[in-house]
mmCIF file of C-alpha atoms and ligand atoms in Angstrom:
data_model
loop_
_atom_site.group_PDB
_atom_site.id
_atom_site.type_symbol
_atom_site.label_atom_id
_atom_site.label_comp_id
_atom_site.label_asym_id
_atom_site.label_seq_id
_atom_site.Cartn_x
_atom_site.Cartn_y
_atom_site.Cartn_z
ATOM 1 C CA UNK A 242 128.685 125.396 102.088
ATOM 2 C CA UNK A 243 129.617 124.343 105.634
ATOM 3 C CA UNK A 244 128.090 120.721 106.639
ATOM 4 C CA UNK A 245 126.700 122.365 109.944
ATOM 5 C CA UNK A 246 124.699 124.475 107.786
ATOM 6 C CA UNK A 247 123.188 121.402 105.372
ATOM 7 C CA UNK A 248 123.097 119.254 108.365
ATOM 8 C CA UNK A 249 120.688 122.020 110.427
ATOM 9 C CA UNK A 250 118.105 122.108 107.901
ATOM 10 C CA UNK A 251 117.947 118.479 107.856
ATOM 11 C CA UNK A 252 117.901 118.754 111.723
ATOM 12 C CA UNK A 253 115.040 121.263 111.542
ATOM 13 C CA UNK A 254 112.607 119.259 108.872
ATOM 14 C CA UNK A 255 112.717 116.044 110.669
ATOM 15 C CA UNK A 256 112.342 118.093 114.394
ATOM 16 C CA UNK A 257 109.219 117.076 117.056
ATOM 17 C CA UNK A 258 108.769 113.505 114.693
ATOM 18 C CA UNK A 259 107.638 115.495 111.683
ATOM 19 C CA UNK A 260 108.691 113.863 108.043
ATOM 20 C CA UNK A 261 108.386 115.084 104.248
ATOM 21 C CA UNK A 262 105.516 115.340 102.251
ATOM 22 C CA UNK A 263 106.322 114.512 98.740
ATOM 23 C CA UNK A 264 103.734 116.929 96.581
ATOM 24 C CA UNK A 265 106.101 117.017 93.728
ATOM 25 C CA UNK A 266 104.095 115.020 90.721
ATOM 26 C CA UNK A 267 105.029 116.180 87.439
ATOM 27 C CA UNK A 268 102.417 117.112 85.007
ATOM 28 C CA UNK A 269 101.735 113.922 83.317
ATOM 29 C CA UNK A 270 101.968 111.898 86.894
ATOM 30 C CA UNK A 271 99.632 114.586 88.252
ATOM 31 C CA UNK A 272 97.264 114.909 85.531
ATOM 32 C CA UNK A 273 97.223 110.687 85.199
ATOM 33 C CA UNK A 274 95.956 110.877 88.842
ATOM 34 C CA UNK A 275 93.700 113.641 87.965
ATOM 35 C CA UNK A 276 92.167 112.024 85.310
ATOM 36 C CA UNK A 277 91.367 108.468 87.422
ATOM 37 C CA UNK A 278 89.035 110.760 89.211
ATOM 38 C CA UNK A 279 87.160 112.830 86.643
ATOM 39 C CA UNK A 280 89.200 115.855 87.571
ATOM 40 C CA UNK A 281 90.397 118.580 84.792
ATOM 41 C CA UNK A 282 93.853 118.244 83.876
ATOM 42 C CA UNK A 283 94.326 122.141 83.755
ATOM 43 C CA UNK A 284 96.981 124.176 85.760
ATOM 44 C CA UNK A 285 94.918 125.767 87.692
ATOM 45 C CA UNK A 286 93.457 122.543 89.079
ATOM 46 C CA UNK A 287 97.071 121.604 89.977
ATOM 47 C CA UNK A 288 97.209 124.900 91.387
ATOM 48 C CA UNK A 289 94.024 124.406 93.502
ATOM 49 C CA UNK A 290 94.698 121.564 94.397
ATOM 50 C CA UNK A 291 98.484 122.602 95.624
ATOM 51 C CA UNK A 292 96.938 125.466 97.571
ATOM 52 C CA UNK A 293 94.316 122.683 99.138
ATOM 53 C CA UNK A 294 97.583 120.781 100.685
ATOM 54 C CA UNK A 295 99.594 124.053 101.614
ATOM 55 C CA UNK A 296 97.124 125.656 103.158
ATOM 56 C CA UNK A 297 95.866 123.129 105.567
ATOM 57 C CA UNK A 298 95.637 124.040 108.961
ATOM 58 C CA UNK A 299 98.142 122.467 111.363
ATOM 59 C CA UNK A 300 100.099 120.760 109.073
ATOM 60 C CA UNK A 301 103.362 122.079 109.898
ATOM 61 C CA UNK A 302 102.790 120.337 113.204
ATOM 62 C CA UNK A 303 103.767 117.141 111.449
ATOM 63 C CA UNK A 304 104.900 117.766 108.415
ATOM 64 C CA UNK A 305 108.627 119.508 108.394
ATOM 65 C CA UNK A 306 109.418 119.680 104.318
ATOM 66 C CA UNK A 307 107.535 119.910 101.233
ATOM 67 C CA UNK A 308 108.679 118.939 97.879
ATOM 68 C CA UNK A 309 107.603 121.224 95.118
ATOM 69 C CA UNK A 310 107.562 120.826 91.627
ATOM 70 C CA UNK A 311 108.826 123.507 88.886
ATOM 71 C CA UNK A 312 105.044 124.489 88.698
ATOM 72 C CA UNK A 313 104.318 124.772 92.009
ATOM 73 C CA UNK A 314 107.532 126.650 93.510
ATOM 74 C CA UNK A 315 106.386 129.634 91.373
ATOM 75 C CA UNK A 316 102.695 129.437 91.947
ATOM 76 C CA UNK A 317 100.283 131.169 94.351
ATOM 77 C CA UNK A 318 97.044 131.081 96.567
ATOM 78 C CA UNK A 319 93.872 132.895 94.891
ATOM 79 C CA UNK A 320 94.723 135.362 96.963
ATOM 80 C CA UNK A 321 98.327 136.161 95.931
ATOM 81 C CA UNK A 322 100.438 134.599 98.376
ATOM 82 C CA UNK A 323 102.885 132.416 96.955
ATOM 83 C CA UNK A 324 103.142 128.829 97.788
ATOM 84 C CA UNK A 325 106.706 128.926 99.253
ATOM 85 C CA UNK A 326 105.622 132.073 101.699
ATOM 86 C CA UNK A 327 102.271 129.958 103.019
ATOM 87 C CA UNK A 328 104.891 126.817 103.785
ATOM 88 C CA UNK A 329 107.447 129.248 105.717
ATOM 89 C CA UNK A 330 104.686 130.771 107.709
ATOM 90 C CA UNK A 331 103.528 127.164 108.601
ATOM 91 C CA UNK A 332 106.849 126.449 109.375
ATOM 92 C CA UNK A 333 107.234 123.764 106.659
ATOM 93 C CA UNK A 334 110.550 123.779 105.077
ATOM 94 C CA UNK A 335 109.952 124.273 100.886
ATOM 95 C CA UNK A 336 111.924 122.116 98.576
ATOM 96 C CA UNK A 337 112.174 121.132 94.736
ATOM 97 C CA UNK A 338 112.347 118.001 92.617
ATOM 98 C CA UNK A 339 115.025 118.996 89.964
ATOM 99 C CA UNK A 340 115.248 116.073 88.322
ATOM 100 C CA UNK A 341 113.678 115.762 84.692
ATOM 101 C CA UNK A 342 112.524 112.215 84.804
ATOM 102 C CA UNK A 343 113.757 108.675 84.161
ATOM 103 C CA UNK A 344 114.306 108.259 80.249
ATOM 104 C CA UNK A 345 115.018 104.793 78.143
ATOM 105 C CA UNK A 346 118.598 103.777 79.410
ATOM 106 C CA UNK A 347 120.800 102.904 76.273
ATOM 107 C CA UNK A 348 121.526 99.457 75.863
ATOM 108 C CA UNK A 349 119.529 98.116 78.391
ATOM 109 C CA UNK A 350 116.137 97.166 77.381
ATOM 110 C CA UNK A 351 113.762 97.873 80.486
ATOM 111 C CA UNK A 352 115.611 100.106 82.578
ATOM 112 C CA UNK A 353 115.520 103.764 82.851
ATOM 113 C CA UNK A 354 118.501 106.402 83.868
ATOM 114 C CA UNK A 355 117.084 109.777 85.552
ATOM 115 C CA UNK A 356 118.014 112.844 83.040
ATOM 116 C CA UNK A 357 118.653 116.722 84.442
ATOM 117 C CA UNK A 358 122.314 117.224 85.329
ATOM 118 C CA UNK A 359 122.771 119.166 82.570
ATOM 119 C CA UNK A 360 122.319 123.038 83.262
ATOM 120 C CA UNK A 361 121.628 121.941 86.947
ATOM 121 C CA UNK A 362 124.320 124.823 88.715
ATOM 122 C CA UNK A 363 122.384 127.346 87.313
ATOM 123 C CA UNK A 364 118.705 125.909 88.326
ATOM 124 C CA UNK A 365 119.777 125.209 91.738
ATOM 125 C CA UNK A 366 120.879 128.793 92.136
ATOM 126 C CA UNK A 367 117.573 129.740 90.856
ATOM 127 C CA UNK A 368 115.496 127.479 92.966
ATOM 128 C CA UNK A 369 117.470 128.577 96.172
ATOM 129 C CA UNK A 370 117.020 132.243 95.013
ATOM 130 C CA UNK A 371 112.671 130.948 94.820
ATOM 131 C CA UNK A 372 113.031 129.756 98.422
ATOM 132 C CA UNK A 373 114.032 125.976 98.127
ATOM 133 C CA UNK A 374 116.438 124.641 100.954
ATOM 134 C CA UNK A 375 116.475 120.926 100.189
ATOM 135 C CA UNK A 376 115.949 119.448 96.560
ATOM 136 C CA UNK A 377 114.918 115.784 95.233
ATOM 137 C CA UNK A 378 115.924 113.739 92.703
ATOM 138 C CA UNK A 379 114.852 110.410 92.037
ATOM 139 C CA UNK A 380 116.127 107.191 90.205
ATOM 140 C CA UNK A 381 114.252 104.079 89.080
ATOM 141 C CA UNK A 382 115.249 100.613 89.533
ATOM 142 C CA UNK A 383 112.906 97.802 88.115
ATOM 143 C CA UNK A 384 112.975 93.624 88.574
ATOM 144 C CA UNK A 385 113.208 91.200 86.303
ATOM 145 C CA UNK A 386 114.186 88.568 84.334
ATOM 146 C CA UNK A 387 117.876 89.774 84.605
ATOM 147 C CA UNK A 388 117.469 92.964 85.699
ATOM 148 C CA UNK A 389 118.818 95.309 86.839
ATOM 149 C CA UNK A 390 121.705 95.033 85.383
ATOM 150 C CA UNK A 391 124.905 97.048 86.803
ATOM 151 C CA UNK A 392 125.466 99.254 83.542
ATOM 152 C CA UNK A 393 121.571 100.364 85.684
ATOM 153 C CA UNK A 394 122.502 100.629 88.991
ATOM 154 C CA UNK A 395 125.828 102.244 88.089
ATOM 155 C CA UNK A 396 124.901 104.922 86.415
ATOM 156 C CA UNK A 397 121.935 105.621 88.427
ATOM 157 C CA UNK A 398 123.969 105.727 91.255
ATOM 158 C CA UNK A 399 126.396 108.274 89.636
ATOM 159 C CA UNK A 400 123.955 110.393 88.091
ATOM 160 C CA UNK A 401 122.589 110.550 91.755
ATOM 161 C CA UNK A 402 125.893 111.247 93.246
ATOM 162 C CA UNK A 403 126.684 114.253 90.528
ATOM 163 C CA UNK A 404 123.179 115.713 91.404
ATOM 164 C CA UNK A 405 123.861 115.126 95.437
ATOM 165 C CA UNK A 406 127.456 117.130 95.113
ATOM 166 C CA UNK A 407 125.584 119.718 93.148
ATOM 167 C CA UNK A 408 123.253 120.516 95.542
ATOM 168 C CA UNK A 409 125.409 121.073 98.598
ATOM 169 C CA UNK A 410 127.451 123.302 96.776
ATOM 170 C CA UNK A 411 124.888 125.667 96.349
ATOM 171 C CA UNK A 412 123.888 125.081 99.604
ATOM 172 C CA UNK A 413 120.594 122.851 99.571
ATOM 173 C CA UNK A 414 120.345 119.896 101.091
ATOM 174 C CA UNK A 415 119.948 116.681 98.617
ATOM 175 C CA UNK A 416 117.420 114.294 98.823
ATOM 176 C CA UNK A 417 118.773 111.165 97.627
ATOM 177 C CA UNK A 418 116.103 108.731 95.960
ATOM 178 C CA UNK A 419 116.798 105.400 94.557
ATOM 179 C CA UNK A 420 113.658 103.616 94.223
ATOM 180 C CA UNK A 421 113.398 100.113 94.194
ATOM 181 C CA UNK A 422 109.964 99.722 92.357
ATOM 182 C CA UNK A 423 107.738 97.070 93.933
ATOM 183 C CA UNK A 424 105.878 96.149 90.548
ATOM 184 C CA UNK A 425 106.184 92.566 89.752
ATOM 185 C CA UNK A 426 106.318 89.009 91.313
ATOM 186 C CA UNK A 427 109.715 88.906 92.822
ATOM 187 C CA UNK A 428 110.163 87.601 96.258
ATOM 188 C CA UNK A 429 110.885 90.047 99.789
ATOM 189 C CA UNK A 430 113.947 88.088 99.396
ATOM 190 C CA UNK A 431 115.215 89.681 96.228
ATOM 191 C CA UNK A 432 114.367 93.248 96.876
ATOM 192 C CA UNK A 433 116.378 92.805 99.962
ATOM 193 C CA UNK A 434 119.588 91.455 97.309
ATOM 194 C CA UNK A 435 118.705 94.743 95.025
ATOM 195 C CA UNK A 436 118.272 97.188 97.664
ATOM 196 C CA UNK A 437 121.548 96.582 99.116
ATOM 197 C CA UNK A 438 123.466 96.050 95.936
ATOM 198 C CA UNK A 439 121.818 99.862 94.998
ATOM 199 C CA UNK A 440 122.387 101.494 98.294
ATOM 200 C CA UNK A 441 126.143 100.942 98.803
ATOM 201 C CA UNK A 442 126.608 101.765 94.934
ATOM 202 C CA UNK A 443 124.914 104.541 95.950
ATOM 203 C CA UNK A 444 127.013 105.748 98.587
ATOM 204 C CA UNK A 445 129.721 104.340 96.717
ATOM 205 C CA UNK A 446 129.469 106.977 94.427
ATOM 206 C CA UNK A 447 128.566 109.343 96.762
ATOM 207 C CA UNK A 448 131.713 109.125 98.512
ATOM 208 C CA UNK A 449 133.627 109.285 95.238
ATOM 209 C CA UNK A 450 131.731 112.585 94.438
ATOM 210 C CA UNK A 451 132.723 113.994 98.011
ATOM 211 C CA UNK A 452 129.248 114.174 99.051
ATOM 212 C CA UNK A 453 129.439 114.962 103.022
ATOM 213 C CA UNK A 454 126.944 112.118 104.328
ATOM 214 C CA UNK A 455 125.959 114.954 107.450
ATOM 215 C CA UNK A 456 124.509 117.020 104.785
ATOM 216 C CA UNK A 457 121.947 114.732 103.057
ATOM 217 C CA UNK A 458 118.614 112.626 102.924
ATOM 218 C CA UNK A 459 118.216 109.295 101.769
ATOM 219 C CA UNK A 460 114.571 108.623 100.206
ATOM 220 C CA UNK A 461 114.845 104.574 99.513
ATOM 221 C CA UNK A 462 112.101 101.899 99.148
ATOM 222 C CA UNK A 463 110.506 99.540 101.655
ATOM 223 C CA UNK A 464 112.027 96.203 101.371
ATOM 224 C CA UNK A 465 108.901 94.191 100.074
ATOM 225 C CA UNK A 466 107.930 91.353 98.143
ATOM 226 C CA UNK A 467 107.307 92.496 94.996
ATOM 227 C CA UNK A 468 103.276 93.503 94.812
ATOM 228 C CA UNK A 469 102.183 90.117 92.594
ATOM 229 C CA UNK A 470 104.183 87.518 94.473
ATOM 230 C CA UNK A 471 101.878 85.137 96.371
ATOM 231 C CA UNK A 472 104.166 85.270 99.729
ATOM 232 C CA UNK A 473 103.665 88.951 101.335
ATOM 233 C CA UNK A 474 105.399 88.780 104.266
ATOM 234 C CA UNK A 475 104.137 89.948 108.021
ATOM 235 C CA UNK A 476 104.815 94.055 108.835
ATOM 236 C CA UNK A 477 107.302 92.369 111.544
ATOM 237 C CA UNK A 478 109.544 90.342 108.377
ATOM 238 C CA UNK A 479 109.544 93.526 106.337
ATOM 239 C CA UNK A 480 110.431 95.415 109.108
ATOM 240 C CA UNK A 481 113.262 93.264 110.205
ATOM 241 C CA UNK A 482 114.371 93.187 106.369
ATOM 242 C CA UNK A 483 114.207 96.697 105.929
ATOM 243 C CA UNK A 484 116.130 98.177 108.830
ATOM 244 C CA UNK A 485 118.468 95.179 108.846
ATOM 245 C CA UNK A 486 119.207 96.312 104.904
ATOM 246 C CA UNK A 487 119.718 100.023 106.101
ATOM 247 C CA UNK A 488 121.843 99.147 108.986
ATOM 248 C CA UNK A 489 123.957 97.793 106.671
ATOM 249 C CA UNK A 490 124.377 99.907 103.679
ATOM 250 C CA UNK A 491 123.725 103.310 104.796
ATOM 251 C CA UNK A 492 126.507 105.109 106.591
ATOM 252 C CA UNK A 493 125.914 106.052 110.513
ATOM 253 C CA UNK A 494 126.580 110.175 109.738
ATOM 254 C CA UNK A 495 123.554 110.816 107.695
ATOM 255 C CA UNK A 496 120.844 112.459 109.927
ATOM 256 C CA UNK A 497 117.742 110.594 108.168
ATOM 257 C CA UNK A 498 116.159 108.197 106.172
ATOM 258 C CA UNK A 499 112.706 109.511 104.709
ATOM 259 C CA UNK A 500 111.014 106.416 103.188
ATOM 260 C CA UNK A 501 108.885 106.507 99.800
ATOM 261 C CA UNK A 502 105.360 105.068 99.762
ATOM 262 C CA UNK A 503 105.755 103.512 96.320
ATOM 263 C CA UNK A 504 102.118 102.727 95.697
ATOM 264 C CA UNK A 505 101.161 101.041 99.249
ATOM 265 C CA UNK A 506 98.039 102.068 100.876
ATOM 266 C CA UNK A 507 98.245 104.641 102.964
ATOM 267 C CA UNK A 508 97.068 102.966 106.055
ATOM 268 C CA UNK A 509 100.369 100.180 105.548
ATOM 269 C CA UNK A 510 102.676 102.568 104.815
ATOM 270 C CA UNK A 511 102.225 103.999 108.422
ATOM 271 C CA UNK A 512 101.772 100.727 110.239
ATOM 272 C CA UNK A 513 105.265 99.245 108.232
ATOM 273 C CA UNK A 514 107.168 102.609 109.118
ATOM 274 C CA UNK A 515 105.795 102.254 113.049
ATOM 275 C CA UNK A 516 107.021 98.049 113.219
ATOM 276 C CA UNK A 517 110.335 99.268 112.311
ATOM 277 C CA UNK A 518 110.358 102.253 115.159
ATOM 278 C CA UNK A 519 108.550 100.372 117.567
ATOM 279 C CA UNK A 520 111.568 97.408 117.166
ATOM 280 C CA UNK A 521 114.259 99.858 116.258
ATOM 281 C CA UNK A 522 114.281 103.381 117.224
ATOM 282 C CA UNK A 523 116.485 103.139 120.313
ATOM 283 C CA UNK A 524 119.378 101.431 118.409
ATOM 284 C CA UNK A 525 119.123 103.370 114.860
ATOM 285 C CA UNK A 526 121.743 106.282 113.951
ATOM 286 C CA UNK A 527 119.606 107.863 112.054
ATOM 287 C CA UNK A 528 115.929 108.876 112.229
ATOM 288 C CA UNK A 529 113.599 107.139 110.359
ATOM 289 C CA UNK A 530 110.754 109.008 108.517
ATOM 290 C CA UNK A 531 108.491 109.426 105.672
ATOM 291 C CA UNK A 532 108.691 111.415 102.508
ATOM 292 C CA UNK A 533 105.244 109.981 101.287
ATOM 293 C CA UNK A 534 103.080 111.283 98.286
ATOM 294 C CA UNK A 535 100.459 108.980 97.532
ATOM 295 C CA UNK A 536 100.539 107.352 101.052
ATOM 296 C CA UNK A 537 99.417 110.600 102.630
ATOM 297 C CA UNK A 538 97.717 112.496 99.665
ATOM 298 C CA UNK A 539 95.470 110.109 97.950
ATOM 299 C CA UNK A 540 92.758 109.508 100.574
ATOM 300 C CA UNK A 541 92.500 113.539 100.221
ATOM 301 C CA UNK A 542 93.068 114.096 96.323
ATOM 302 C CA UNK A 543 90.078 111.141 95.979
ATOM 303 C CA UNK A 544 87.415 113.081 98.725
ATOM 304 C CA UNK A 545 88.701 116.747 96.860
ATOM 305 C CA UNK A 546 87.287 115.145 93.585
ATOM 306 C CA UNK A 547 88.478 118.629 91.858
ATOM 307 C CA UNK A 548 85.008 120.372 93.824
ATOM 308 C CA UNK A 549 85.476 123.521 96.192
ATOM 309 C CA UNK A 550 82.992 122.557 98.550
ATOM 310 C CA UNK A 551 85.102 119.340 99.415
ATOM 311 C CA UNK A 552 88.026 121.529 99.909
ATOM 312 C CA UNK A 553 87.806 121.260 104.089
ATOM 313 C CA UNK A 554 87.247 117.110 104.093
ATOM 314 C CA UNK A 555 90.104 116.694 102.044
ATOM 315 C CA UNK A 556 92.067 119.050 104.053
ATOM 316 C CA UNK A 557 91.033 116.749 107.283
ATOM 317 C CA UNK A 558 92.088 113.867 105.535
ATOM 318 C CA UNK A 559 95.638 115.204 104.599
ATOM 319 C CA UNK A 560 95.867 116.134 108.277
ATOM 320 C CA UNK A 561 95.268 112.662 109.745
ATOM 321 C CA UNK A 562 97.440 110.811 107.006
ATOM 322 C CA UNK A 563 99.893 113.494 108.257
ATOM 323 C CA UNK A 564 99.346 112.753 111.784
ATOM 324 C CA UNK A 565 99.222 108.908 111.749
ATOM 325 C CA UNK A 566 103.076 108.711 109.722
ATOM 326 C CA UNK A 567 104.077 111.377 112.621
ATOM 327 C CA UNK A 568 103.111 108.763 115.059
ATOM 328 C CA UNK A 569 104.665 106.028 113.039
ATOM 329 C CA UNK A 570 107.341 107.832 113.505
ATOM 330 C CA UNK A 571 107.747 107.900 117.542
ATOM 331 C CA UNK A 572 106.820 103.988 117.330
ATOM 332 C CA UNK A 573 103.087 104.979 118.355
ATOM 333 C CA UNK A 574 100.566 104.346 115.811
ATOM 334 C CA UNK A 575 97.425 102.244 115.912
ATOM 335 C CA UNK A 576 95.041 101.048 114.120
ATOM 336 C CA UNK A 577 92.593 102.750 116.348
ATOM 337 C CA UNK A 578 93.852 106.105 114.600
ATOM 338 C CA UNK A 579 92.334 104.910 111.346
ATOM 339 C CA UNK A 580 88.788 105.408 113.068
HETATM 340 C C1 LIG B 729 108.265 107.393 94.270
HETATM 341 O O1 LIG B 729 107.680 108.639 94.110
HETATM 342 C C2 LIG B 729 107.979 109.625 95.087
HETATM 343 C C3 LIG B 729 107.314 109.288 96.391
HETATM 344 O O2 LIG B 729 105.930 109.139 96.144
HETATM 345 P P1 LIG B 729 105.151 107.884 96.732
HETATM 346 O O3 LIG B 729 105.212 108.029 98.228
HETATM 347 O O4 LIG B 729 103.756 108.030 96.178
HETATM 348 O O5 LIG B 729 105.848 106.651 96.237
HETATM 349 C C4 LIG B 729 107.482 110.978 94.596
HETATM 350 O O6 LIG B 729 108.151 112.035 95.217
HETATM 351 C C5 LIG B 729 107.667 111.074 93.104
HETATM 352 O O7 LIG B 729 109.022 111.183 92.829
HETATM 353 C C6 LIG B 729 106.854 112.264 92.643
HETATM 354 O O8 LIG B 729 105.500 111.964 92.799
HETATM 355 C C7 LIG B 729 107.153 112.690 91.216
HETATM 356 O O9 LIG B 729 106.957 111.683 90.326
HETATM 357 P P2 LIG B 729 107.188 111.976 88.748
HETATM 358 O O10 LIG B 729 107.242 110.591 88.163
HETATM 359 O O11 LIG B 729 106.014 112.740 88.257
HETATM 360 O O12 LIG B 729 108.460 112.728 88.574
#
């Protein structure tokens, strides 16, 4: 697969400010948010509910990629129309998560490797064949006492990197996730020292797997204190912290950098990802976006409540989450929006 090719879809998702909305939960994440708010934990309330988000109006006016789950990718509206037909038509760009989650890693109590490479050549080809231009896959990185270690980030990184050469061979564009997770009391400090150290192993082993950087996404963390640590710095630190992390780890040739919400509100998520365009933009290599899913689907999934007649509200609220991260993006959200 020719880089132009991988390097145009990225191009066209991340076109007129628009970012990625991450709607790729897997059963037991979606059915744990389900159940917080009294809603059945059947498929076809995931299936509702995924037709709720695709089929709001105007969303491919800010939103340029969706990530699908297994489920979803094969599902359809009430009426018949599948999933990744309604995205097209709004111009979204459909993609897949094809990892199979983050299991126990061996040796290493408290840390988790992400699982799926096996049989993967053969589920790309059948994910491309269901519509799917880009795909996700996502690795976990906690701290600790001691952790992580580098038997964690190592293989992490690799398994990333296998995945990542994978997918441009069959012609989708991979989006590459190493989550740094902000659980804990560790200082904005350390997350900085473990984002780095994860990033260039990252691309590290990217470059040993002959992944072309033109032809990729990277979906990191936020650099943040960690969300129990009694110093939270100002949006202007984190944003300084952040980019100044990036600029340094991330090579100049890949096209974007799609952040992950992680668990922040939704209204901070925008208002950290517009401090580091308002400061940054004009000197940054790449563009900087958002691949949220609970920082622009929770306000809605919470008014939807699992009830038809909410359907509409919820859709407005998707919208506006939508539309505030697409002005984060051109360094021109306020606060004002929120109201
Ligand atoms: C970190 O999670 C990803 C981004 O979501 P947030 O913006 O809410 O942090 C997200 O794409 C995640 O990978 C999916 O929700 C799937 O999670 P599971 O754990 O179900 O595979």
């Amino acid at each position: 697969m020719k880089s132009q090719v991988l390097r145009d879809i990225a191009t066209t998702i991340f076109a007129h400010s628009k970012g990625l909305l991450a709607m790729d939960e897997s059963t037991p994440t979606c059915s744990k948010r389900f159940a917080s708010l009294g809603i059945p934990q059947t498929e076809e309330a995931r299936r509702a509910y995924r037709e709720l988000i695709v089929t709001t109006h105007g969303l491919g006016e800010s939103i340029g990629g969706a990530i699908l789950f297994d489920e979803t990718i094969r599902q359809q509206t009430i009426d018949g129309i599948p999933f990744v037909k309604v995205l097209v038509e709004a111009g979204i760009v459909p993609g897949i998560k094809v990892d199979i989650g983050a299991k126990e890693l061996a040796g290493c109590s408290g840390e988790k490797v992400t699982e799926g490479l096996d049989g993967l050549r053969d589920r790309l080809a059948e994910y491309s064949r269901l519509g799917a231009r880009f795909a996700k896959w996502r690795a976990v990185i906690a701290i600790g006492d001691a952790i992580p270690s580098r038997s964690c980030i190592e293989a992490n990184a690799h398994a990333l990197a296998r995945y990542a050469a994978l997918c441009q061979e069959a012609g989708l564009v991979p989006v590459v996730e190493p989550e740094v997770l902000m659980d804990g009391g560790h200082t904005l400090e350390r997350c900085l020292e473990v984002t780095e150290e994860v990033l260039r192993e990252v691309f590290c082993q990217l470059y040993a797997q002959r992944v072309r950087p033109e032809g990729m996404i990277l979906k990191p963390n936020m650099v943040l204190p960690g969300t129990t640590c009694t110093k939270q710095e100002s949006v202007e630190e984190i944003a300084d912290a952040t980019v100044g992390c990036l600029l340094r780890a991330v090579p100049a040739a890949v096209p974007a950098i799609a952040f992950l919400s992680g668990g922040q509100s939704a209204a901070l998520a925008s208002v950290r990802l517009n401090a580091m365009n308002v400061r940054f933009k004009s000197r940054l290599p790449w563009a900087l976006a958002f691949s949220f899913a609970r920082a622009i689907q929770q306000p809605a999934l919470e008014l939807w409540k699992g009830q038809e007649a909410n359907v509409l509200i919820a859709q407005q609220a998707l919208y506006h989450r939508a539309r505030c991260n697409q002005a984060a993006r051109r360094g021109e959200y306020t606060s004002e929006m929120e109201n």
